[in-house]
Short mmCIF file of C-alpha atoms and ligand atoms in Angstrom, two decimals:
data_model
loop_
_atom_site.label_atom_id
_atom_site.label_comp_id
_atom_site.label_asym_id
_atom_site.label_seq_id
_atom_site.Cartn_x
_atom_site.Cartn_y
_atom_site.Cartn_z
CA MET A 11 0.69 -16.73 20.20
CA PRO A 12 -1.28 -19.92 19.44
CA ASP A 13 -1.03 -21.14 15.77
CA SER A 14 -4.76 -20.79 15.31
CA SER A 15 -4.71 -16.99 15.74
CA PRO A 16 -5.58 -15.15 12.57
CA PRO A 17 -2.66 -13.39 10.95
CA ILE A 18 -2.55 -9.55 11.24
CA TYR A 19 -1.81 -7.80 8.13
CA LEU A 20 -0.19 -4.36 8.59
CA ASP A 21 1.57 -3.89 5.18
CA ASN A 22 -1.13 -1.92 3.53
CA ALA A 23 1.40 0.66 2.16
CA ALA A 24 2.73 -2.22 0.04
CA THR A 25 -0.70 -3.34 -1.17
CA SER A 26 -4.04 -3.22 0.68
CA PHE A 27 -5.46 -6.41 2.17
CA PRO A 28 -8.17 -7.45 2.34
CA LYS A 29 -9.92 -5.93 -0.54
CA PRO A 30 -13.71 -5.08 -0.15
CA PRO A 31 -15.77 -8.19 -1.27
CA GLU A 32 -17.20 -6.23 -4.13
CA VAL A 33 -13.87 -6.16 -5.85
CA ALA A 34 -13.48 -9.89 -6.01
CA GLU A 35 -17.25 -10.30 -6.91
CA THR A 36 -16.96 -7.75 -9.77
CA MET A 37 -13.91 -9.49 -11.21
CA HIS A 38 -15.44 -12.95 -10.85
CA ARG A 39 -18.56 -11.80 -12.59
CA LEU A 40 -16.70 -10.08 -15.42
CA ILE A 41 -14.31 -12.90 -16.31
CA GLN A 42 -17.33 -15.37 -16.34
CA GLU A 43 -19.74 -13.24 -18.27
CA ILE A 44 -17.92 -11.30 -20.99
CA SER A 45 -14.73 -11.47 -23.15
CA LEU A 46 -12.62 -8.67 -21.99
CA SER A 47 -11.25 -6.97 -25.15
CA PRO A 48 -12.64 -3.49 -25.35
CA GLY A 49 -12.78 -0.98 -28.26
CA ARG A 50 -11.80 -3.49 -30.93
CA SER A 51 -14.81 -5.20 -32.17
CA ALA A 52 -18.49 -4.04 -32.45
CA HIS A 53 -20.08 -7.12 -30.84
CA ARG A 54 -21.89 -7.11 -27.52
CA PHE A 55 -18.99 -8.48 -25.42
CA SER A 56 -16.54 -5.83 -26.78
CA LEU A 57 -19.08 -3.14 -26.16
CA ALA A 58 -19.56 -4.38 -22.58
CA ALA A 59 -15.84 -4.42 -22.01
CA SER A 60 -15.60 -0.76 -23.29
CA ARG A 61 -18.36 0.19 -20.89
CA VAL A 62 -16.34 -1.33 -18.00
CA ILE A 63 -13.36 0.82 -18.84
CA PHE A 64 -15.40 3.91 -19.55
CA GLU A 65 -17.20 3.69 -16.24
CA ALA A 66 -13.94 3.20 -14.37
CA ARG A 67 -12.57 6.29 -16.23
CA GLU A 68 -15.62 8.42 -15.15
CA LEU A 69 -15.34 7.25 -11.58
CA ALA A 70 -11.59 8.15 -11.43
CA ALA A 71 -12.10 11.48 -13.04
CA GLY A 72 -14.85 12.38 -10.50
CA PHE A 73 -12.76 11.11 -7.66
CA PHE A 74 -9.75 13.17 -8.57
CA GLY A 75 -11.52 16.41 -9.46
CA CYS A 76 -10.85 16.24 -13.18
CA PRO A 77 -13.75 17.55 -15.44
CA ASP A 78 -12.95 15.42 -18.51
CA SER A 79 -12.68 11.64 -18.09
CA SER A 80 -10.68 11.20 -21.37
CA ARG A 81 -7.72 12.77 -19.41
CA VAL A 82 -7.62 9.66 -17.25
CA VAL A 83 -5.22 7.02 -18.55
CA PHE A 84 -4.89 3.59 -17.12
CA THR A 85 -1.48 1.93 -16.59
CA SER A 86 -0.34 -1.27 -14.78
CA ASN A 87 0.74 0.72 -11.61
CA VAL A 88 1.96 4.14 -10.54
CA THR A 89 5.53 3.26 -11.50
CA GLU A 90 4.43 3.01 -15.18
CA ALA A 91 2.36 6.18 -14.84
CA LEU A 92 5.44 8.11 -13.47
CA ASN A 93 7.60 6.75 -16.12
CA VAL A 94 5.23 7.99 -18.81
CA GLY A 95 5.26 11.46 -17.28
CA ILE A 96 9.11 11.59 -16.64
CA PHE A 97 10.23 10.25 -19.99
CA GLY A 98 7.36 12.00 -21.88
CA LEU A 99 7.63 15.44 -20.44
CA LEU A 100 11.37 15.95 -20.10
CA ALA A 101 13.77 16.87 -22.90
CA PRO A 102 17.60 17.02 -22.79
CA GLY A 103 18.74 20.12 -20.79
CA ASP A 104 15.51 20.34 -18.75
CA GLN A 105 15.74 20.81 -15.00
CA VAL A 106 13.70 18.84 -12.52
CA LEU A 107 12.86 19.87 -8.85
CA THR A 108 12.15 16.95 -6.56
CA THR A 109 12.43 16.11 -2.92
CA GLY A 110 14.59 13.95 -0.53
CA MET A 111 11.50 11.85 0.03
CA GLU A 112 10.87 10.22 -3.33
CA HIS A 113 10.44 6.54 -4.17
CA ASN A 114 12.79 4.85 -6.62
CA SER A 115 9.85 4.77 -9.10
CA VAL A 116 10.75 8.53 -9.48
CA MET A 117 14.46 8.48 -8.69
CA ARG A 118 15.47 5.74 -10.91
CA PRO A 119 14.02 7.25 -14.18
CA LEU A 120 15.33 10.61 -13.13
CA ARG A 121 18.89 9.27 -12.53
CA TYR A 122 18.83 7.51 -15.90
CA LEU A 123 17.71 10.68 -17.66
CA GLU A 124 20.39 12.66 -15.73
CA LYS A 125 23.06 10.25 -17.03
CA THR A 126 21.90 9.76 -20.69
CA ARG A 127 20.12 12.90 -21.63
CA GLY A 128 21.63 15.74 -19.47
CA VAL A 129 18.44 16.28 -17.39
CA GLY A 130 19.46 18.30 -14.27
CA ILE A 131 18.03 17.21 -10.92
CA THR A 132 17.74 19.50 -7.82
CA ILE A 133 16.70 17.83 -4.59
CA LEU A 134 14.74 19.82 -1.98
CA PRO A 135 16.06 18.71 1.33
CA ALA A 136 13.60 17.13 3.77
CA SER A 137 13.48 17.55 7.62
CA PRO A 138 14.34 14.60 9.92
CA THR A 139 10.68 13.58 9.86
CA GLY A 140 10.47 13.93 6.14
CA GLY A 141 8.74 17.26 5.72
CA ILE A 142 9.53 19.75 2.95
CA ASP A 143 8.84 23.47 3.18
CA PRO A 144 6.88 24.66 0.20
CA ASP A 145 8.47 28.12 0.68
CA ASP A 146 11.74 26.54 -0.51
CA ILE A 147 10.29 25.65 -3.86
CA PRO A 148 10.53 29.15 -5.59
CA LYS A 149 14.18 29.52 -4.42
CA HIS A 150 15.07 26.51 -6.56
CA LEU A 151 13.18 27.30 -9.72
CA ASN A 152 14.78 28.74 -12.83
CA ALA A 153 13.90 29.19 -16.53
CA LYS A 154 14.88 25.58 -17.32
CA THR A 155 12.72 23.97 -14.50
CA ARG A 156 10.22 22.01 -16.53
CA LEU A 157 8.88 19.68 -13.75
CA ILE A 158 8.37 19.56 -10.00
CA ILE A 159 7.88 15.96 -8.74
CA ILE A 160 6.38 15.55 -5.25
CA ASN A 161 5.54 12.47 -3.16
CA HIS A 162 2.21 13.44 -1.66
CA VAL A 163 2.33 11.08 1.36
CA SER A 164 5.56 9.33 2.31
CA ASN A 165 5.65 5.53 2.32
CA VAL A 166 8.39 5.73 4.91
CA THR A 167 7.30 8.43 7.45
CA GLY A 168 3.74 9.19 6.57
CA VAL A 169 4.60 12.82 6.28
CA VAL A 170 2.16 14.74 4.06
CA ALA A 171 3.25 17.35 1.49
CA ASP A 172 1.09 20.47 1.36
CA LEU A 173 0.07 20.20 -2.30
CA GLY A 174 -2.23 23.30 -2.22
CA ALA A 175 0.80 25.49 -1.11
CA ILE A 176 3.19 23.84 -3.55
CA GLY A 177 0.77 24.22 -6.38
CA LYS A 178 0.74 28.08 -5.70
CA ARG A 179 4.54 28.16 -5.78
CA LYS A 180 5.25 26.26 -8.86
CA GLY A 181 5.85 29.19 -11.19
CA LYS A 182 5.96 28.07 -14.82
CA ALA A 183 6.97 24.55 -14.02
CA LEU A 184 4.64 21.53 -14.23
CA LEU A 185 3.59 19.87 -11.03
CA MET A 186 3.74 16.00 -11.01
CA VAL A 187 2.41 14.28 -7.95
CA ASP A 188 3.14 10.81 -6.83
CA ALA A 189 -0.17 9.80 -5.13
CA ALA A 190 0.62 6.17 -4.47
CA GLN A 191 0.09 6.38 -0.69
CA SER A 192 -2.53 9.24 -0.64
CA ALA A 193 -5.13 8.44 -3.34
CA GLY A 194 -8.27 7.06 -1.60
CA VAL A 195 -7.45 8.49 1.81
CA PHE A 196 -6.38 12.11 1.28
CA PRO A 197 -8.19 14.79 -0.68
CA LEU A 198 -6.69 15.09 -4.21
CA GLU A 199 -8.34 17.80 -6.38
CA MET A 200 -6.35 17.93 -9.60
CA GLU A 201 -7.65 21.33 -10.87
CA ASN A 202 -7.92 23.03 -7.40
CA MET A 203 -4.46 22.07 -6.39
CA GLY A 204 -2.72 23.10 -9.67
CA ILE A 205 -1.64 19.49 -10.43
CA ASP A 206 -0.59 18.94 -13.94
CA PHE A 207 0.19 15.22 -13.85
CA LEU A 208 -1.33 13.06 -11.15
CA ALA A 209 -0.02 9.48 -10.89
CA PHE A 210 -1.94 6.88 -8.73
CA THR A 211 -1.77 3.21 -8.15
CA GLY A 212 -4.88 1.03 -7.96
CA HIS A 213 -3.90 -1.58 -5.45
CA LYS A 214 -3.23 0.38 -2.37
CA SER A 215 -5.83 2.62 -0.79
CA LEU A 216 -8.03 2.50 -3.98
CA PHE A 217 -8.67 -1.17 -3.04
CA GLY A 218 -8.22 -2.42 -6.67
CA PRO A 219 -6.17 -5.51 -7.64
CA THR A 220 -2.48 -5.34 -8.36
CA GLY A 221 -1.64 -4.44 -11.93
CA THR A 222 -3.80 -1.42 -11.87
CA GLY A 223 -2.98 2.32 -11.77
CA GLY A 224 -2.88 5.30 -13.91
CA PHE A 225 -2.52 9.05 -14.41
CA LEU A 226 -4.50 12.15 -15.06
CA LEU A 227 -3.10 14.73 -17.46
CA ARG A 228 -4.24 18.36 -17.24
CA GLN A 229 -6.18 19.64 -20.16
CA GLY A 230 -4.07 20.89 -22.98
CA LEU A 231 -0.92 19.04 -21.78
CA MET A 232 0.58 16.13 -23.77
CA ALA A 233 3.55 13.89 -22.96
CA GLN A 234 5.31 11.68 -25.46
CA PRO A 235 3.77 8.14 -24.98
CA LEU A 236 6.18 5.34 -23.80
CA THR A 237 4.37 2.59 -25.68
CA MET A 238 2.91 2.64 -29.05
CA GLY A 239 0.71 0.08 -30.85
CA GLY A 240 -2.89 -0.93 -31.54
CA THR A 241 -5.54 1.16 -29.82
CA GLY A 242 -8.57 0.01 -31.80
CA SER A 243 -8.86 3.64 -33.00
CA ASN A 244 -7.57 5.37 -36.23
CA SER A 245 -6.50 1.98 -37.35
CA GLU A 246 -5.93 3.14 -40.90
CA GLN A 247 -2.87 5.17 -39.68
CA GLU A 248 0.52 3.66 -38.96
CA GLU A 249 1.32 6.64 -36.62
CA GLN A 250 0.18 6.70 -32.99
CA PRO A 251 -3.15 8.52 -32.61
CA GLN A 252 -3.01 11.81 -30.62
CA LEU A 253 -6.46 10.91 -29.34
CA MET A 254 -6.86 10.97 -25.53
CA PRO A 255 -6.61 8.58 -23.83
CA ASP A 256 -5.88 6.13 -26.67
CA CYS A 257 -2.61 7.72 -27.32
CA TYR A 258 -1.19 6.28 -24.04
CA GLU A 259 -3.20 2.89 -23.90
CA SER A 260 -1.79 0.74 -26.65
CA GLY A 261 -2.47 -2.97 -26.45
CA THR A 262 -5.36 -4.86 -24.82
CA PRO A 263 -5.99 -3.28 -21.45
CA ASN A 264 -6.35 -4.96 -18.03
CA THR A 265 -10.05 -4.83 -18.29
CA LEU A 266 -10.54 -7.33 -15.54
CA GLY A 267 -8.33 -5.29 -13.14
CA ILE A 268 -9.80 -2.04 -14.17
CA GLY A 269 -13.26 -3.44 -13.42
CA GLY A 270 -11.89 -4.34 -9.94
CA LEU A 271 -10.49 -0.99 -9.44
CA ALA A 272 -13.80 0.62 -10.36
CA ALA A 273 -15.41 -1.58 -7.66
CA GLY A 274 -12.82 -0.28 -5.19
CA LEU A 275 -13.65 3.27 -6.17
CA GLU A 276 -17.35 2.54 -5.68
CA PHE A 277 -16.61 1.20 -2.25
CA ILE A 278 -14.77 4.29 -1.25
CA LYS A 279 -17.65 6.47 -2.50
CA LYS A 280 -20.21 4.36 -0.65
CA THR A 281 -18.06 4.28 2.61
CA GLY A 282 -16.86 7.84 2.44
CA ARG A 283 -13.13 8.83 2.00
CA GLU A 284 -13.41 10.84 5.37
CA THR A 285 -14.64 7.67 7.20
CA ILE A 286 -11.71 5.70 5.84
CA ARG A 287 -9.19 8.43 6.73
CA SER A 288 -10.55 8.86 10.28
CA HIS A 289 -10.46 5.07 10.92
CA GLU A 290 -6.80 4.94 9.79
CA GLU A 291 -6.04 8.09 11.77
CA HIS A 292 -7.50 6.56 14.88
CA LEU A 293 -5.40 3.31 14.50
CA THR A 294 -2.33 5.26 13.68
CA GLY A 295 -2.86 7.33 16.83
CA LEU A 296 -3.24 4.17 18.96
CA LEU A 297 -0.11 2.72 17.46
CA LEU A 298 2.02 5.88 17.98
CA ALA A 299 0.80 6.29 21.60
CA GLY A 300 1.60 2.70 22.43
CA LEU A 301 5.11 2.90 20.75
CA ARG A 302 6.06 5.79 22.97
CA GLN A 303 5.66 3.35 26.04
CA ILE A 304 7.94 0.66 24.59
CA LYS A 305 11.55 0.65 25.72
CA GLY A 306 14.19 1.41 23.03
CA VAL A 307 11.69 2.28 20.20
CA THR A 308 12.26 5.39 18.01
CA VAL A 309 9.53 6.40 15.55
CA HIS A 310 11.03 8.14 12.49
CA GLY A 311 8.31 10.48 11.27
CA PRO A 312 5.49 12.68 12.68
CA LEU A 313 4.66 11.66 16.25
CA THR A 314 1.00 12.51 16.12
CA ALA A 315 -1.74 11.01 13.92
CA ASN A 316 -3.34 14.11 12.53
CA ASN A 317 -2.21 15.14 9.12
CA ARG A 318 -0.07 12.07 8.44
CA GLY A 319 -0.47 8.86 6.48
CA SER A 320 -0.65 5.59 8.20
CA ALA A 321 2.90 4.43 7.48
CA VAL A 322 4.69 4.29 10.83
CA SER A 323 8.49 3.57 10.74
CA LEU A 324 10.47 2.67 13.70
CA THR A 325 13.69 1.19 14.91
CA MET A 326 14.44 -0.59 18.19
CA ALA A 327 17.67 -0.19 20.01
CA GLY A 328 19.94 -3.33 19.70
CA LYS A 329 17.69 -5.13 17.22
CA SER A 330 17.90 -5.36 13.46
CA VAL A 331 14.72 -4.34 11.64
CA ALA A 332 15.03 -7.45 9.49
CA ASP A 333 15.12 -9.75 12.53
CA LEU A 334 12.09 -7.85 14.08
CA ALA A 335 9.97 -8.31 10.95
CA PHE A 336 10.90 -12.02 10.81
CA LEU A 337 10.08 -12.59 14.46
CA LEU A 338 6.83 -10.71 14.33
CA ASP A 339 5.75 -12.81 11.25
CA ARG A 340 6.95 -16.22 12.56
CA GLN A 341 6.13 -15.95 16.21
CA TYR A 342 3.16 -13.46 16.29
CA GLY A 343 1.64 -13.80 12.83
CA ILE A 344 2.07 -10.09 12.30
CA MET A 345 2.99 -8.93 8.80
CA ALA A 346 4.98 -5.75 8.55
CA ARG A 347 7.81 -4.66 6.26
CA ALA A 348 11.47 -4.03 7.07
CA GLY A 349 14.13 -2.24 5.04
CA LEU A 350 14.29 0.72 2.72
CA HIS A 351 10.81 0.38 1.25
CA CYS A 352 12.18 1.25 -2.25
CA ALA A 353 12.93 4.75 -1.06
CA PRO A 354 16.70 4.99 -0.21
CA ALA A 355 16.68 8.79 -0.55
CA ALA A 356 13.93 9.13 2.14
CA HIS A 357 16.09 6.93 4.46
CA ARG A 358 19.11 9.16 3.72
CA SER A 359 17.02 12.20 4.62
CA ILE A 360 15.74 10.90 7.93
CA GLY A 361 18.98 9.20 8.96
CA THR A 362 17.98 5.54 8.71
CA PHE A 363 20.09 4.57 5.64
CA PRO A 364 21.28 1.83 4.94
CA HIS A 365 19.35 -0.56 7.23
CA GLY A 366 15.99 1.17 6.97
CA THR A 367 13.08 0.87 9.31
CA LEU A 368 10.42 -1.56 10.44
CA ARG A 369 7.20 -0.29 8.94
CA PHE A 370 3.63 -0.85 10.03
CA SER A 371 0.86 0.58 7.86
CA PRO A 372 -2.54 0.11 9.21
CA GLY A 373 -5.57 0.06 6.66
CA PHE A 374 -9.30 0.48 6.72
CA PHE A 375 -9.87 -3.22 7.67
CA ASN A 376 -7.50 -3.29 10.65
CA THR A 377 -8.91 -3.20 14.12
CA GLU A 378 -7.94 -1.68 17.52
CA ALA A 379 -7.51 -5.15 18.90
CA GLU A 380 -4.97 -5.91 16.19
CA ILE A 381 -2.91 -2.82 17.02
CA GLN A 382 -2.94 -3.70 20.70
CA THR A 383 -1.65 -7.23 19.77
CA VAL A 384 1.18 -5.64 17.80
CA LEU A 385 2.11 -3.37 20.71
CA THR A 386 2.12 -6.22 23.17
CA ALA A 387 4.34 -8.24 20.81
CA LEU A 388 6.74 -5.39 20.43
CA ASP A 389 6.85 -4.80 24.19
CA THR A 390 7.69 -8.49 24.75
CA ILE A 391 10.40 -8.46 22.05
CA SER A 392 11.90 -5.16 23.53
CA THR A 393 12.47 -7.01 26.87
CA GLU A 394 14.15 -10.03 25.19
CA SER A 395 17.93 -10.01 24.84
C1 PLP B 416 5.36 6.73 -2.85
C2 PLP B 416 5.31 5.51 -3.71
N1 PLP B 416 5.69 5.69 -4.98
C3 PLP B 416 5.47 4.71 -5.86
C4 PLP B 416 5.27 3.32 -5.45
C5 PLP B 416 5.24 2.29 -6.45
O1 PLP B 416 4.01 1.68 -6.54
P1 PLP B 416 3.65 0.64 -7.56
O2 PLP B 416 4.46 -0.60 -7.22
O3 PLP B 416 2.27 0.35 -7.39
O4 PLP B 416 4.04 1.11 -8.93
C6 PLP B 416 4.99 3.18 -4.11
C7 PLP B 416 4.65 1.82 -3.57
O5 PLP B 416 5.42 1.14 -2.97
C8 PLP B 416 4.99 4.33 -3.19
O6 PLP B 416 4.75 4.07 -1.94
#
């Protein structure tokens, strides 16, 4: 491939690129026009910054089917959001039901609580493509099960968990959803799906900048906050306010990032989530169909594009995934990711531990021509010794 060819970015499951131009424009305007400390002072800049955050909260609440925007809390990513829920909702002796497809942002805090606070963990086994059967859930619930934690769309295989069915089978447990890979592409209706704690990240399919994310907490549910400090509210008290969302948002927030995230949400509203989804589905279908023709390639995950995320994981006989990723980047300008994708549990479930997979994750701004270039490159590599 000539050096002048534009690079092809297929690592949208890590973070989306490019972002819609509105995101950069909004952030550029905000940092030039106002100071960005909301809710502290009564002057016009502080009020304008508060408005930026409020409008983002309203957008996120509408987007995730939550009737009250004060239940939307901003964090720096989904990892922090999941940590607030996991540490804030679990007490010693509680039981958690989760799956064999979780990211380390769920497994690491859970393993810590298992070791230090006697929290019990039950893992629902996943099929070789990463699917879990919602009918298995009731079999593993007991009186101590406080939380069910589910990865909505796998960052390894793209498999989709049936949240509607899971919500109906949760019994008295709370349902926490890791929507890192699904928010912005798949429908997420908090109330209708029986979700109690919905954690999202801003920088993937919501098109926000890195350093943004958050969670939505079901009405009436409170979790112990992870961070305490100044909120700009109830400042006469030395105790953390119980007020939503201030309770979880101590310290000056990432107003600039949250403004960018709001621009990302507006872009999705304008474009249509379904339009985004169907483009990604189309590209994923082309990729899967082409991979079937390449010698030595095994796709680990669902083999058809309908009802799956865009993360496509593969291995190639006789080649290391790390070498493949290196070669694609250096010789063909194609950016993919190799390894465990921070989800060793998922690789144990699908049989690709410890080396992992080569993952392509098309996004809304990828094209058919780019997928074709990737397929041609892989085909060439597959014939090389
Ligand atoms: C399923 C899943 N959960 C959690 C994360 C962590 O996301 P973040 O780094 O934005 O916190 C990711 C991203 O890699 C993911 O794919």
